[in-house]
PDB file of C-alpha atoms and ligand atoms in Angstrom:
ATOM      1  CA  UNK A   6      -0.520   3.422 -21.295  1.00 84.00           C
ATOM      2  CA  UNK A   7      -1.818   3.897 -18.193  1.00 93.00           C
ATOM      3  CA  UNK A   8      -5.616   3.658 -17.230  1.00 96.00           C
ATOM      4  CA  UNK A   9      -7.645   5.326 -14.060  1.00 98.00           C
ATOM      5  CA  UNK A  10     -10.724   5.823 -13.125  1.00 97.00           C
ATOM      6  CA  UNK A  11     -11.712   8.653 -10.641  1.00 97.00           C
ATOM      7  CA  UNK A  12     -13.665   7.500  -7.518  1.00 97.00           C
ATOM      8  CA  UNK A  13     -14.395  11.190  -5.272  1.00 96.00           C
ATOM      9  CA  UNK A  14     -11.060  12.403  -7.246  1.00 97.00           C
ATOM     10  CA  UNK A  15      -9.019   9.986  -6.255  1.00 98.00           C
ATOM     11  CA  UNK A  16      -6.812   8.411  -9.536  1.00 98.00           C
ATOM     12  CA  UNK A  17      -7.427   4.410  -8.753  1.00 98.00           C
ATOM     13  CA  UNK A  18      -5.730   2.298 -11.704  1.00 98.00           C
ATOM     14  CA  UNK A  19      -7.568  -0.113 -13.949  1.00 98.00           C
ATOM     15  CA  UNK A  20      -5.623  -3.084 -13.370  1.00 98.00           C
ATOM     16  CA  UNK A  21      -5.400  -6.536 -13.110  1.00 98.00           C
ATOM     17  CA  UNK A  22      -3.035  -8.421 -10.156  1.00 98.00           C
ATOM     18  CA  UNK A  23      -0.970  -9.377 -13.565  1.00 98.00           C
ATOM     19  CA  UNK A  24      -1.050  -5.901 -15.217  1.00 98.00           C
ATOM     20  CA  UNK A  25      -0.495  -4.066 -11.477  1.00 98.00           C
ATOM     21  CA  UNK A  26       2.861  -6.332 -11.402  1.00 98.00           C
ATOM     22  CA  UNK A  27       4.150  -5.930 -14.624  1.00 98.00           C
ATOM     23  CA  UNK A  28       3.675  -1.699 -14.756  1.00 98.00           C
ATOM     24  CA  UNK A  29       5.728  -2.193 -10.864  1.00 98.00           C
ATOM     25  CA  UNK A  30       8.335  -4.106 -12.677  1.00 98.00           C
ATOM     26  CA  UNK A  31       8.374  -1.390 -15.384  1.00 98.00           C
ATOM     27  CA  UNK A  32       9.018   1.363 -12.838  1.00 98.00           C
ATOM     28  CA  UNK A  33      11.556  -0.139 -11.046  1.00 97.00           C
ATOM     29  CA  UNK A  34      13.064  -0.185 -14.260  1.00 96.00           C
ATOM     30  CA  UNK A  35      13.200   3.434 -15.522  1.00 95.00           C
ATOM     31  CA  UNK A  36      15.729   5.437 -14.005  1.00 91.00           C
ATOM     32  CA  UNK A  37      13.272   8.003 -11.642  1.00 96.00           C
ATOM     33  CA  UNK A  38      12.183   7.901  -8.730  1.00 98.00           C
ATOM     34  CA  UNK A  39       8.521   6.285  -8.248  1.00 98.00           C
ATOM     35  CA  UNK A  40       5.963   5.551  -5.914  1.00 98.00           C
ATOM     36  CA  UNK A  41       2.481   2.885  -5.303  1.00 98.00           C
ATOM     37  CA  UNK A  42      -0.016   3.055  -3.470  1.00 98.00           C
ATOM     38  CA  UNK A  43      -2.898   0.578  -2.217  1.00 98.00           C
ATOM     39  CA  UNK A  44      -5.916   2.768  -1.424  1.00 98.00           C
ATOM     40  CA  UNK A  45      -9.150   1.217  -0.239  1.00 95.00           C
ATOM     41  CA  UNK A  46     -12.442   3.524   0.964  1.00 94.00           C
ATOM     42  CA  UNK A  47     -11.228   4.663   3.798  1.00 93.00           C
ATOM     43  CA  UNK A  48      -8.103   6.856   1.909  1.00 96.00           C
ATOM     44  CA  UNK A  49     -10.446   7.641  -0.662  1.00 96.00           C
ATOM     45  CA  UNK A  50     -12.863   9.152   1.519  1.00 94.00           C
ATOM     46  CA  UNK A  51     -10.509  11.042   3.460  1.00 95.00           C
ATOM     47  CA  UNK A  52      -8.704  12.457   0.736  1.00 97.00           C
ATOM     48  CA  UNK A  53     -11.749  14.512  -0.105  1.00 94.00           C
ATOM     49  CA  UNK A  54     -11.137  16.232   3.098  1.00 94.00           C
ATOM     50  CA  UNK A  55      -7.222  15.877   3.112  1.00 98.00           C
ATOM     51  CA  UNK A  56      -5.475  18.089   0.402  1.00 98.00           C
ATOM     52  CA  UNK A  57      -2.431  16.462   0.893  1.00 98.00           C
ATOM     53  CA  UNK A  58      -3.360  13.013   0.879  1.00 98.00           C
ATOM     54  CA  UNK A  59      -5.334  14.142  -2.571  1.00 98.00           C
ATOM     55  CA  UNK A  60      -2.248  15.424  -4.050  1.00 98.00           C
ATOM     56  CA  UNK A  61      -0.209  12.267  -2.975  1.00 98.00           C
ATOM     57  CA  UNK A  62      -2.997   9.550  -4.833  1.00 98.00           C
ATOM     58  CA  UNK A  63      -3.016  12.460  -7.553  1.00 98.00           C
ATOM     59  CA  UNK A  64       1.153  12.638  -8.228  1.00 98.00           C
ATOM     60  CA  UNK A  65       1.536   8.379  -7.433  1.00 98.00           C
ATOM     61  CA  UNK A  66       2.722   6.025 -10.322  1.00 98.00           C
ATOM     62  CA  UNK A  67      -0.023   3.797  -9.476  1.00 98.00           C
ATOM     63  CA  UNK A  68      -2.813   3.311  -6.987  1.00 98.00           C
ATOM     64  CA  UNK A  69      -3.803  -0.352  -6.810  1.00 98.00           C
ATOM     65  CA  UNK A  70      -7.688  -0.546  -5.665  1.00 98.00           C
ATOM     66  CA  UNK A  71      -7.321  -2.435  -2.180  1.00 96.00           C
ATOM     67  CA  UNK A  72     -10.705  -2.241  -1.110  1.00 91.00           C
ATOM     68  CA  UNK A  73     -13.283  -4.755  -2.096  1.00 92.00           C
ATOM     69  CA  UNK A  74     -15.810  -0.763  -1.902  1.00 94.00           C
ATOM     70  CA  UNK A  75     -14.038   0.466  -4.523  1.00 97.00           C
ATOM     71  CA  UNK A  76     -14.353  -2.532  -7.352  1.00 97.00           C
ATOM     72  CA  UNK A  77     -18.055  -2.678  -5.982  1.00 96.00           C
ATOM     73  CA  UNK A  78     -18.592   1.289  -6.772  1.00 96.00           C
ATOM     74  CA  UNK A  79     -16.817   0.710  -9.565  1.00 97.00           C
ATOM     75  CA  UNK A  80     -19.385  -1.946 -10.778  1.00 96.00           C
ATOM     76  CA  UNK A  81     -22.427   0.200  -9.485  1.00 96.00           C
ATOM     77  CA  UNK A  82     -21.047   2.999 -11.613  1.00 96.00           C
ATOM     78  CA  UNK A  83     -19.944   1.246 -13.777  1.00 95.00           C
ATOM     79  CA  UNK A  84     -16.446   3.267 -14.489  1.00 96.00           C
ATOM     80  CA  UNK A  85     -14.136   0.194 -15.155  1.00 96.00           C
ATOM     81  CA  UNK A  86     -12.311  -1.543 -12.220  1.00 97.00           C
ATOM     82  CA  UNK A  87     -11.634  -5.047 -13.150  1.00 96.00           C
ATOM     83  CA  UNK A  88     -10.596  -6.554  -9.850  1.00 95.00           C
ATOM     84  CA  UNK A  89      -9.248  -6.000  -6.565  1.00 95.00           C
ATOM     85  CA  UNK A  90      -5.674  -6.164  -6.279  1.00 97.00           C
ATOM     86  CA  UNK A  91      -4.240  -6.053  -2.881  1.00 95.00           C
ATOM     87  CA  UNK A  92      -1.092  -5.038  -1.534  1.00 97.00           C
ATOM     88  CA  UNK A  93      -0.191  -7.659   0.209  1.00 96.00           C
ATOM     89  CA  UNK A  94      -0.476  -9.688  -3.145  1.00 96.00           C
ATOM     90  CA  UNK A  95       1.068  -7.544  -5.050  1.00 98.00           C
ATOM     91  CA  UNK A  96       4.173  -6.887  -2.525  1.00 98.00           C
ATOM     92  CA  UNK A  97       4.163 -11.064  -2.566  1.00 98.00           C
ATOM     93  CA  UNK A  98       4.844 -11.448  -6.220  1.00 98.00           C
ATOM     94  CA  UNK A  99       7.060  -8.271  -6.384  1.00 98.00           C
ATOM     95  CA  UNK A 100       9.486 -10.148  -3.310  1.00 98.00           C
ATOM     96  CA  UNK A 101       9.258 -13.414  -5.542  1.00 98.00           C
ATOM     97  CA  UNK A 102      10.813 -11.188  -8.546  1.00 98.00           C
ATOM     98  CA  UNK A 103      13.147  -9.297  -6.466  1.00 98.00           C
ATOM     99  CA  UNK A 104      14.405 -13.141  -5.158  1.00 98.00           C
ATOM    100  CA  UNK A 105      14.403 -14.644  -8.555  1.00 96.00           C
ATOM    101  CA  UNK A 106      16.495 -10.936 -10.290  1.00 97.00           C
ATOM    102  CA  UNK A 107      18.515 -10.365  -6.793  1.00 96.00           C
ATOM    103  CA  UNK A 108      16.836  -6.698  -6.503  1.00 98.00           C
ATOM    104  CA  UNK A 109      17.190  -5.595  -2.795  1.00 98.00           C
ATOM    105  CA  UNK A 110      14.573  -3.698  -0.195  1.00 98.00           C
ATOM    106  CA  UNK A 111      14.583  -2.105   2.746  1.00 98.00           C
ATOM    107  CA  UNK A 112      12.016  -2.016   4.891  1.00 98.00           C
ATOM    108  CA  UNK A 113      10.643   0.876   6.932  1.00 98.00           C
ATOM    109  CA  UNK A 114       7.768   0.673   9.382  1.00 98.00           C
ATOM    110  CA  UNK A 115       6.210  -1.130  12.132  1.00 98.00           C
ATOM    111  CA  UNK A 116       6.700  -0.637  15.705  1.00 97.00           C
ATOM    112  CA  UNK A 117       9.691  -1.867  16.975  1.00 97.00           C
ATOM    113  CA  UNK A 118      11.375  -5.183  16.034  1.00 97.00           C
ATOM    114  CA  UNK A 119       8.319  -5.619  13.429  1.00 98.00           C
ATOM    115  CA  UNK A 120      10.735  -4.649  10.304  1.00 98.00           C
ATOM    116  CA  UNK A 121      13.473  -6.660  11.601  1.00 98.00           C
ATOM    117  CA  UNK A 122      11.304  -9.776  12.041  1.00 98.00           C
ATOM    118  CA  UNK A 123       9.833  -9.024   9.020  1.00 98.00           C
ATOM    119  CA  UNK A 124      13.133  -8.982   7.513  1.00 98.00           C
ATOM    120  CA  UNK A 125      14.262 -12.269   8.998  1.00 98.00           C
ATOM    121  CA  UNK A 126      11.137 -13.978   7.597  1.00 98.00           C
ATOM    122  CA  UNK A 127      11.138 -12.737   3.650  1.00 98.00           C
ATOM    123  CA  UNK A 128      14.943 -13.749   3.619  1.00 98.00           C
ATOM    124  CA  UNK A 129      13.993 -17.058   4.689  1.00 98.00           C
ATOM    125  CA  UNK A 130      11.501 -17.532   2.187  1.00 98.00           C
ATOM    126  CA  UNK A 131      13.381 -15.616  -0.339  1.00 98.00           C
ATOM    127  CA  UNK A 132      16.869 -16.394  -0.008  1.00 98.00           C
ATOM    128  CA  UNK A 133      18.834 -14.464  -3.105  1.00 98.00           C
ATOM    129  CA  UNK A 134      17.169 -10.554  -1.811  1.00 98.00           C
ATOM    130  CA  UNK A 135      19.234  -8.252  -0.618  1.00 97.00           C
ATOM    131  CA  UNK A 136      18.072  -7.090   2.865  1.00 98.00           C
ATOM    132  CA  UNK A 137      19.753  -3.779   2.947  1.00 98.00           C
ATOM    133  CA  UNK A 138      18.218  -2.481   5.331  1.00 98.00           C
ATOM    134  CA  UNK A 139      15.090  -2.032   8.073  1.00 98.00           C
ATOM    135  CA  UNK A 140      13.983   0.295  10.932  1.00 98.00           C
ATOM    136  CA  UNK A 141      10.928   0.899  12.365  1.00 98.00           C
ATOM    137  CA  UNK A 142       8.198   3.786  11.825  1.00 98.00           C
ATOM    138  CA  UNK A 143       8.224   5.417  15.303  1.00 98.00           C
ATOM    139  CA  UNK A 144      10.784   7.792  14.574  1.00 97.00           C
ATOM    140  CA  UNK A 145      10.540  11.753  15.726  1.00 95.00           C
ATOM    141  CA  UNK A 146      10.137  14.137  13.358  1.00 92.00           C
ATOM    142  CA  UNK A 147      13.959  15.510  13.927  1.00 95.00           C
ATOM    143  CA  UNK A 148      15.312  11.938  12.926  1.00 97.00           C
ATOM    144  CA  UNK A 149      13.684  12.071   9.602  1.00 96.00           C
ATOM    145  CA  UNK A 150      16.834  13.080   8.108  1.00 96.00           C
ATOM    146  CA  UNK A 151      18.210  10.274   9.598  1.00 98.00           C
ATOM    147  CA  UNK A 152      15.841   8.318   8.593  1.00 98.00           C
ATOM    148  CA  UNK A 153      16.579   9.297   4.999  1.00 98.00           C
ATOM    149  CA  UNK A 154      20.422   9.122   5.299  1.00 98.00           C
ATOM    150  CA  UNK A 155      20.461   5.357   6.750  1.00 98.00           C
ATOM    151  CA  UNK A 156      17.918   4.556   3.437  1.00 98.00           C
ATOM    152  CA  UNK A 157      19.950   6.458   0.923  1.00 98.00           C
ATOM    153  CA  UNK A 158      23.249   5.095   1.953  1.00 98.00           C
ATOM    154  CA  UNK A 159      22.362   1.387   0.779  1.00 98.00           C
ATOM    155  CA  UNK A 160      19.926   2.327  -1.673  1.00 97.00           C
ATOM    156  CA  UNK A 161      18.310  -0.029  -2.279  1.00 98.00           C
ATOM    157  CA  UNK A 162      15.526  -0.606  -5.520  1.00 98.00           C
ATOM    158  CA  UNK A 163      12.694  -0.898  -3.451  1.00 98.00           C
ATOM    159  CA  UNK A 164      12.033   0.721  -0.201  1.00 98.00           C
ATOM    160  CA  UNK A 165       8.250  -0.465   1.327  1.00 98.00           C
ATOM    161  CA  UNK A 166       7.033   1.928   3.887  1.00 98.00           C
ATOM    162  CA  UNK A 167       4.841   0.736   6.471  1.00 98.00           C
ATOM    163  CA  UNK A 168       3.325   3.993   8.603  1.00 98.00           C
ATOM    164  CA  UNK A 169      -0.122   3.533   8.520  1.00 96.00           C
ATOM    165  CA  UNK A 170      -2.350   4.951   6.342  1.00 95.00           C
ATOM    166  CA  UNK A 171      -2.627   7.922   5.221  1.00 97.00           C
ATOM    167  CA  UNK A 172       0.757   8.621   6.988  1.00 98.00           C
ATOM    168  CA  UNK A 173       2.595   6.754   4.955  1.00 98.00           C
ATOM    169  CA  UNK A 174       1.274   7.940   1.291  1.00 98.00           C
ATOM    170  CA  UNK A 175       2.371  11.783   2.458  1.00 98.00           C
ATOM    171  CA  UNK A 176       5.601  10.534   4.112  1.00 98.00           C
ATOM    172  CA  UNK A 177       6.755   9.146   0.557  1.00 98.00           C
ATOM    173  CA  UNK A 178       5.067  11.691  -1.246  1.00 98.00           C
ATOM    174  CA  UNK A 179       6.721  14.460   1.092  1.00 98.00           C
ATOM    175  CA  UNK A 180      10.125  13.262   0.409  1.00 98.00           C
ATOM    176  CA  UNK A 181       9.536  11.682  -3.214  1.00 97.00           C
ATOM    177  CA  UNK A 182      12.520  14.540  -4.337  1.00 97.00           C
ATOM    178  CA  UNK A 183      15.502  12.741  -1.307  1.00 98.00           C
ATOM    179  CA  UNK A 184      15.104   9.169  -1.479  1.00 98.00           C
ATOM    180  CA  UNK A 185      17.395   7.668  -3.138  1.00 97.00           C
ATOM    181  CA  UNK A 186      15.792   4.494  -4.534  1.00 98.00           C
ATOM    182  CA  UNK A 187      13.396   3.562  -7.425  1.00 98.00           C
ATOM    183  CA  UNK A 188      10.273   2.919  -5.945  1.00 98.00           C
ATOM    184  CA  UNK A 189       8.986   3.411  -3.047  1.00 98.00           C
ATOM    185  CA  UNK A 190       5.753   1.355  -1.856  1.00 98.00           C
ATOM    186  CA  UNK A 191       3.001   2.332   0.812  1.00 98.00           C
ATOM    187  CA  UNK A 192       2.042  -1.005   2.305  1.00 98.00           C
ATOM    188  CA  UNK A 193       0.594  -0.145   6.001  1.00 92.00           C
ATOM    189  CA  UNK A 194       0.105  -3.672   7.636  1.00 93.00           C
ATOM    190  CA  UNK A 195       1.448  -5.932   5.345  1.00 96.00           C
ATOM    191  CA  UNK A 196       5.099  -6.019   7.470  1.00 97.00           C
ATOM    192  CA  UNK A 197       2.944  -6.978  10.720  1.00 96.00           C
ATOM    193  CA  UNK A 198       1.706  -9.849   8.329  1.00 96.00           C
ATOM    194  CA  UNK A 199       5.423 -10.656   7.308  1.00 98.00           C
ATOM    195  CA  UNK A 200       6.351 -10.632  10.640  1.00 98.00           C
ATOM    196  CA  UNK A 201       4.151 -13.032  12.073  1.00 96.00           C
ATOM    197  CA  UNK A 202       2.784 -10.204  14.042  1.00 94.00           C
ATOM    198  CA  UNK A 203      -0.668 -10.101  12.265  1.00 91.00           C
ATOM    199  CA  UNK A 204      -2.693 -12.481  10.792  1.00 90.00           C
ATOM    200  CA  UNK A 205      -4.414 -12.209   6.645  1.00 90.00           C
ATOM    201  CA  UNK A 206      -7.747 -13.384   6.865  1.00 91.00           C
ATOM    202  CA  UNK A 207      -8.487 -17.264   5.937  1.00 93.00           C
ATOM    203  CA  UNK A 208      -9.104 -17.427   2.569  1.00 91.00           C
ATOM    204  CA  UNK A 209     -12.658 -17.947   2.343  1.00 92.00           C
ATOM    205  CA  UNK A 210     -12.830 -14.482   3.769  1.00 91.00           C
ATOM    206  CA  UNK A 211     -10.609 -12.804   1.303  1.00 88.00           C
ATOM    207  CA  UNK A 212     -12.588 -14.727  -1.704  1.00 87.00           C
ATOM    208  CA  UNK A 213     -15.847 -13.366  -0.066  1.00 88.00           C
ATOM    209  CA  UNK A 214     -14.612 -10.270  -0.032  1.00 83.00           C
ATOM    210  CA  UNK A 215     -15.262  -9.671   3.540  1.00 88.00           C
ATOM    211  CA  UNK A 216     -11.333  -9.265   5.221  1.00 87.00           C
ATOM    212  CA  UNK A 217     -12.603  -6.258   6.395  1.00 86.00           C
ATOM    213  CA  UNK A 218     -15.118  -8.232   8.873  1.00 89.00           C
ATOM    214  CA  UNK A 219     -12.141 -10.688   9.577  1.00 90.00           C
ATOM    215  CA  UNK A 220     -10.170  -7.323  10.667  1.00 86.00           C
ATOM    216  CA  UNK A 221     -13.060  -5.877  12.299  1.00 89.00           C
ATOM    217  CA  UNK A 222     -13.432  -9.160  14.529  1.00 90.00           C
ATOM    218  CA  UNK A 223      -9.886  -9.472  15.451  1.00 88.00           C
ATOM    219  CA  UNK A 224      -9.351  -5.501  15.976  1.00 88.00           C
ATOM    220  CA  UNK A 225     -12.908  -4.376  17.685  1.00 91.00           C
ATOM    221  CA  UNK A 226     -11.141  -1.414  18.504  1.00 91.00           C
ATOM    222  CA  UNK A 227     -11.016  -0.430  14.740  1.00 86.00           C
ATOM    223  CA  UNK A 228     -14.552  -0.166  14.304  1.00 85.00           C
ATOM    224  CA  UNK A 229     -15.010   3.665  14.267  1.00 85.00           C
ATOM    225  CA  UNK A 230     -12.466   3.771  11.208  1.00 82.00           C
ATOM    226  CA  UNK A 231     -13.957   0.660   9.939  1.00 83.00           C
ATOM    227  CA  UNK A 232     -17.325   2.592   9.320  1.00 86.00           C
ATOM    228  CA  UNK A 233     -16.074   4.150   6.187  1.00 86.00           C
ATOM    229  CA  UNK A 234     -16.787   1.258   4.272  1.00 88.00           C
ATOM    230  CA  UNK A 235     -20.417   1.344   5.224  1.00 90.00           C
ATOM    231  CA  UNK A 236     -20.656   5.079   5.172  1.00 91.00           C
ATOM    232  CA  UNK A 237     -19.135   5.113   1.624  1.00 93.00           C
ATOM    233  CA  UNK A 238     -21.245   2.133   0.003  1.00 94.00           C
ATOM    234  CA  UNK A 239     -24.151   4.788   1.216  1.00 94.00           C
ATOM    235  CA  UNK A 240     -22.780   7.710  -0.333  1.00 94.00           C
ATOM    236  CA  UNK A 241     -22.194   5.837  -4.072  1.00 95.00           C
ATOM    237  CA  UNK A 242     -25.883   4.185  -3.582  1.00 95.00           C
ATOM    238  CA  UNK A 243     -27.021   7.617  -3.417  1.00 95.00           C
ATOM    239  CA  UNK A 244     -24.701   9.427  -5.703  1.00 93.00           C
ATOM    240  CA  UNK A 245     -25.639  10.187  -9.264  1.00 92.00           C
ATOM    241  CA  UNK A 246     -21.604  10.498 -10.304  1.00 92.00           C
ATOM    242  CA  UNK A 247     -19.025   9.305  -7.968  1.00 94.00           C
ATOM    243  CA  UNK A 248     -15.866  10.641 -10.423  1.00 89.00           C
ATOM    244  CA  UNK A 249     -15.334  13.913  -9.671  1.00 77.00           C
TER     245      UNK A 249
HETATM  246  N1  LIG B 307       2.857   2.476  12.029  1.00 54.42           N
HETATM  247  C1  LIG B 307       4.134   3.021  12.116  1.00 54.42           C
HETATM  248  N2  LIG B 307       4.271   4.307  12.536  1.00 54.42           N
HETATM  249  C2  LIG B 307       3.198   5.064  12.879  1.00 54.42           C
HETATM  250  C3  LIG B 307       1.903   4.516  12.760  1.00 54.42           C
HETATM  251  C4  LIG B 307       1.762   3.206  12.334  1.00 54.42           C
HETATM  252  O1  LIG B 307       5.125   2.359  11.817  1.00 54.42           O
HETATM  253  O2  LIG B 307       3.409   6.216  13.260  1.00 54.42           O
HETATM  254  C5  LIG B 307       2.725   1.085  11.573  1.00 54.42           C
HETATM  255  C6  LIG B 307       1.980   0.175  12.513  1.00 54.42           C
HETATM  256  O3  LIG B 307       2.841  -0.251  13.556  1.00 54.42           O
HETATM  257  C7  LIG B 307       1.586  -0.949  11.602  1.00 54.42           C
HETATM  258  C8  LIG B 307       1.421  -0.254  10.239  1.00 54.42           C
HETATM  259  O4  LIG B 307       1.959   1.042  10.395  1.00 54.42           O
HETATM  260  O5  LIG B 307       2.641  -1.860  11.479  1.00 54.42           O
HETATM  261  C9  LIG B 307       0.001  -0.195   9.749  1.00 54.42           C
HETATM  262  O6  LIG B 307      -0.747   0.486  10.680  1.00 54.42           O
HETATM  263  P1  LIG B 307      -2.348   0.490  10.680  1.00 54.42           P
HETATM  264  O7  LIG B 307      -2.829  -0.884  10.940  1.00 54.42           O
HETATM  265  O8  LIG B 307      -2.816   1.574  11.561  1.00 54.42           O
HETATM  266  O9  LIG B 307      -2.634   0.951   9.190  1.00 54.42           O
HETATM  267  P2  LIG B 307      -3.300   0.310   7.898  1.00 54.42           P
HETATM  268  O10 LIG B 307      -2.913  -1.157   7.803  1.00 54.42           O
HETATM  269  O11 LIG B 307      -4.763   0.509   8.063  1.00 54.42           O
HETATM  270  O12 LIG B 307      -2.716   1.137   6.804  1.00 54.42           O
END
């Protein structure tokens, strides 16, 4: 059975890295379409203010907690979190299964070349996946069909989109009912990662909990989004119930 807690309204699962990976692993086997998320403060506090991006985290299959802010709030108020599972962690170990059961993916996002390189590298590492297909997340909004076609025609099991957050959580939601493959997984930067394009934080960082200042660091530029975090640690200090 499924567990959530509500953080501002948004559904964030109870789960371990172990339990996030086995109920992905159930999904991909039942025989409709699903979709994952990996929200972290920042689409949690805009989906307060974004009715679509609410409804996406509200119809999702799961919504891995991301962000070392939510597991904190979590803890303040105390409504249950267990840990933070990340997406680039859980996409890891859900490549190492797809390798080790030949499931096959297809990767969509990035600017341009990012997929493909992307590509290249997880078929190095992981030899028996099926590649079926990439492209990259720049596309107009009269090639979407297209976009859908050149996914549906290899359908693959898993399809990861990469647009950014929170464009990519209403570009899966917005077309849950045409694509033709059996889950579908938001996972923003993660194919910069895989491509060599951008770096995860050095581990000391991610056990501290602080990739956020790692990210901040190496993207200055990112610092106006970045103040979510802050501004949301204020706003569960001060709240008296951060559920609804
Ligand atoms: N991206 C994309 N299309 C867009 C916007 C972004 O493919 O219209 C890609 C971007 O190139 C990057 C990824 O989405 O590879 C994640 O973007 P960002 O770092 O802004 O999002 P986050 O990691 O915070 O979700």
């Amino acid at each position: 059975m499924r567990k959530t807690v509500k953080i501002y309204g948004s559904p964030i699962d109870i789960v371990t890295m172990e339990s996030a990976f086995e109920r992905f692993k159930n999904l991909l086997d039942r025989s409709v379409f699903s979709y994952v998320y990996t929200p972290n403060t920042e689409i949690v506090m805009k989906a307060k203010n974004d009715e679509s991006l609410m409804k996406a985290l509200k119809s999702s299959d799961m919504n891995i907690p991301d962000g070392i802010g939510l597991v904190i709030a979590s803890k303040i108020h105390r409504l249950g979190l267990i840990e933070r599972v990340t997406g680039i962690d859980l996409m890891g170990k859900v490549l190492e299964f797809c390798d080790y059961s030949r499931k096959s993916i297809y990767i969509l996002g990035g600017k341009p070349g990012v997929a493909e390189m992307a590509s290249h590298n997880i078929q190095e590492k992981y030899p028996n996946i099926q590649i079926k297909g990439y492209r990259d997340g720049y596309f107009k909004g009269e090639e979407e069909n297209d976009v859908i076609e050149g996914i549906n025609e290899v359908s693959p099991d898993i399809l990861f989109v990469a647009l950014g957050a929170p464009k990519q959580e209403k570009w899966i939601h917005e077309h849950r009912k045409a694509l033709g493959v059996k889950v579908a997984m938001g996972v923003g930067g993660c194919v910069d990662v895989w491509a060599g394009t951008a770096k995860r934080a050095p581990k000391i960082f991610q056990i501290l909990g602080l990739e956020w200042l790692y990210r901040l660091l190496k993207e200055p530029w990112r610092f106006k989004r970045m103040l979510a975090l802050p501004k949301f640690m204020i706003k569960v200090l001060i709240s008296k119930n951060i559920s609804s």
